[in-house]
């Protein structure tokens, strides 16, 4: 029984644990590489999904993906940040809320219209309401990704389309590289 209580304590503590790290790389608009505590960590910014950079030769960058990446680089690269880790309901890697000087950078991206709110992978929390409110304000103001109107494609659907393109390009490459008889 004691071991079970200890395990529950560890699980609960890990969902709200926070530490300081240095941002050594901005991978894209919602992923950073952190250094600290004798390790390197690739961290997804919790509760948000930013436009996708190109991840294959046949997948173009999504509009505003480079803007979101540059925004994070200008704010975070080389800086010490405070990270509040968040548990996910899915098996993806570490996710957290990044703070710089007390400012929630994840939320700042949503306010700037450079990321949309994505809560599917996280257990409900009262603080998530702020993200939805910020997204509504950015949308109604036409900021960033929301300026695209009906042409906007959410990052999840963009990734699906790019995977389809990549699979098709691979198939075409295989077919075209076959010797002619």
XYZ file of C-alpha atoms in Angstrom:
181
model
C 0.000 0.000 0.000
C 2.852 2.350 0.850
C 4.452 1.789 -2.570
C 1.151 2.562 -4.299
C 0.778 5.858 -2.420
C 4.377 6.770 -3.252
C 3.754 6.016 -6.954
C 0.620 8.176 -6.932
C 2.599 10.977 -5.270
C 5.321 10.775 -7.928
C 2.751 10.795 -10.752
C 0.990 13.831 -9.274
C 4.241 15.656 -8.598
C 5.476 15.062 -12.145
C 2.382 16.708 -13.608
C 3.244 19.992 -11.895
C 7.030 19.745 -11.575
C 8.960 22.761 -12.760
C 12.623 23.375 -13.414
C 14.915 25.884 -15.054
C 16.595 25.177 -18.377
C 18.451 27.021 -21.109
C 16.897 27.040 -24.579
C 19.644 25.838 -26.934
C 17.536 25.410 -30.086
C 14.114 26.285 -31.395
C 13.042 23.285 -33.468
C 9.805 24.837 -34.736
C 6.950 27.008 -33.512
C 5.980 24.680 -30.679
C 9.109 22.635 -29.875
C 12.326 23.690 -28.164
C 15.520 21.895 -27.187
C 16.442 22.532 -23.562
C 19.702 22.012 -21.718
C 19.918 21.623 -17.990
C 20.191 19.184 -15.137
C 22.844 17.231 -17.072
C 20.524 16.482 -19.986
C 19.093 17.699 -23.277
C 15.314 17.612 -23.580
C 13.141 18.111 -26.630
C 10.058 19.799 -25.195
C 6.694 20.291 -26.882
C 4.932 23.440 -25.755
C 1.820 22.217 -23.941
C -1.724 23.093 -25.010
C -0.731 24.529 -28.392
C -0.095 23.445 -31.963
C 1.852 25.798 -34.232
C 1.995 25.724 -38.052
C 4.280 23.038 -39.480
C 7.692 23.552 -41.048
C 8.565 21.412 -44.073
C 9.686 17.980 -42.877
C 10.293 16.377 -46.237
C 11.242 17.588 -49.727
C 7.630 17.230 -50.877
C 5.962 18.885 -47.890
C 5.925 22.671 -48.043
C 6.018 24.891 -44.969
C 2.639 25.827 -43.589
C 1.882 29.570 -43.643
C 3.171 31.301 -40.488
C 5.394 28.330 -39.514
C 8.620 30.286 -39.956
C 7.093 33.343 -38.278
C 6.225 31.241 -35.209
C 9.701 29.707 -35.171
C 11.394 33.133 -35.416
C 9.116 34.469 -32.679
C 10.330 31.751 -30.323
C 13.974 32.206 -31.394
C 13.840 35.940 -30.679
C 12.192 35.410 -27.289
C 13.922 32.265 -26.031
C 17.139 31.261 -27.778
C 20.021 31.201 -25.300
C 17.804 32.289 -22.407
C 17.127 30.635 -19.046
C 13.477 29.643 -18.842
C 11.249 28.147 -16.213
C 9.342 25.067 -17.432
C 6.231 23.683 -15.785
C 5.905 20.122 -17.022
C 2.487 18.788 -18.042
C 1.344 15.189 -18.330
C -0.360 14.073 -21.512
C -3.029 11.482 -21.953
C -1.177 10.169 -25.011
C 2.269 8.571 -25.063
C 4.092 11.491 -26.691
C 7.308 12.945 -25.280
C 7.688 15.662 -22.637
C 5.435 18.703 -22.782
C 5.413 21.816 -20.682
C 4.562 25.451 -20.264
C 7.567 27.713 -20.831
C 7.893 30.879 -18.767
C 10.336 33.698 -19.428
C 10.396 36.468 -16.852
C 7.044 35.297 -15.526
C 5.398 35.418 -18.969
C 3.710 32.290 -20.315
C 5.306 31.908 -23.756
C 2.851 29.188 -24.853
C -0.025 31.575 -24.189
C 1.856 34.440 -25.873
C 2.053 32.405 -29.093
C -1.726 31.909 -29.033
C -2.307 35.621 -28.327
C -0.094 36.530 -31.301
C -2.072 34.215 -33.588
C 0.969 31.994 -34.151
C -0.474 28.804 -32.652
C -3.868 27.278 -32.089
C -5.074 25.695 -28.888
C -4.783 21.912 -28.809
C -6.117 20.276 -25.655
C -6.914 16.741 -26.877
C -3.741 15.216 -25.412
C -4.079 16.751 -21.953
C -6.323 16.158 -18.960
C -8.672 19.114 -18.290
C -7.306 21.929 -16.128
C -8.871 25.267 -15.165
C -5.903 27.190 -16.636
C -6.764 25.955 -20.139
C -9.662 28.404 -20.297
C -7.156 31.269 -20.686
C -5.809 29.611 -23.835
C -9.263 29.320 -25.382
C -10.075 32.933 -24.518
C -6.777 34.119 -26.027
C -7.445 32.129 -29.201
C -10.906 33.647 -29.514
C -9.430 37.167 -29.227
C -6.693 36.410 -31.778
C -9.251 34.883 -34.158
C -11.681 37.797 -33.868
C -8.797 40.248 -34.445
C -7.549 38.298 -37.477
C -4.038 37.917 -36.044
C -1.437 35.602 -37.597
C -2.870 32.272 -38.740
C -6.394 33.628 -38.328
C -5.749 36.233 -41.043
C -5.935 33.360 -43.546
C -9.665 32.992 -42.919
C -11.120 29.955 -44.673
C -7.723 29.145 -46.196
C -6.358 28.242 -42.747
C -5.627 24.538 -42.250
C -5.009 23.310 -38.722
C -1.532 21.800 -38.168
C -2.941 18.313 -37.524
C -4.663 18.227 -40.933
C -1.568 19.762 -42.567
C 0.584 16.924 -41.172
C -1.883 14.341 -42.520
C -1.777 15.912 -45.991
C 2.027 16.025 -45.941
C 2.240 12.355 -44.966
C -0.004 11.497 -47.914
C 2.164 13.589 -50.266
C 5.321 12.009 -48.913
C 3.942 8.498 -49.375
C 2.864 9.334 -52.921
C 6.264 10.861 -53.746
C 8.030 7.763 -52.429
C 5.825 5.526 -54.541
C 6.440 7.649 -57.650
C 10.200 7.607 -57.002
C 10.184 3.823 -56.748
C 8.139 3.471 -59.922
C 10.281 5.954 -61.865
C 13.560 4.397 -60.747
C 12.630 0.931 -62.010
C 14.638 -0.113 -65.072
C 12.632 -0.026 -68.282
C 12.210 -3.313 -70.088
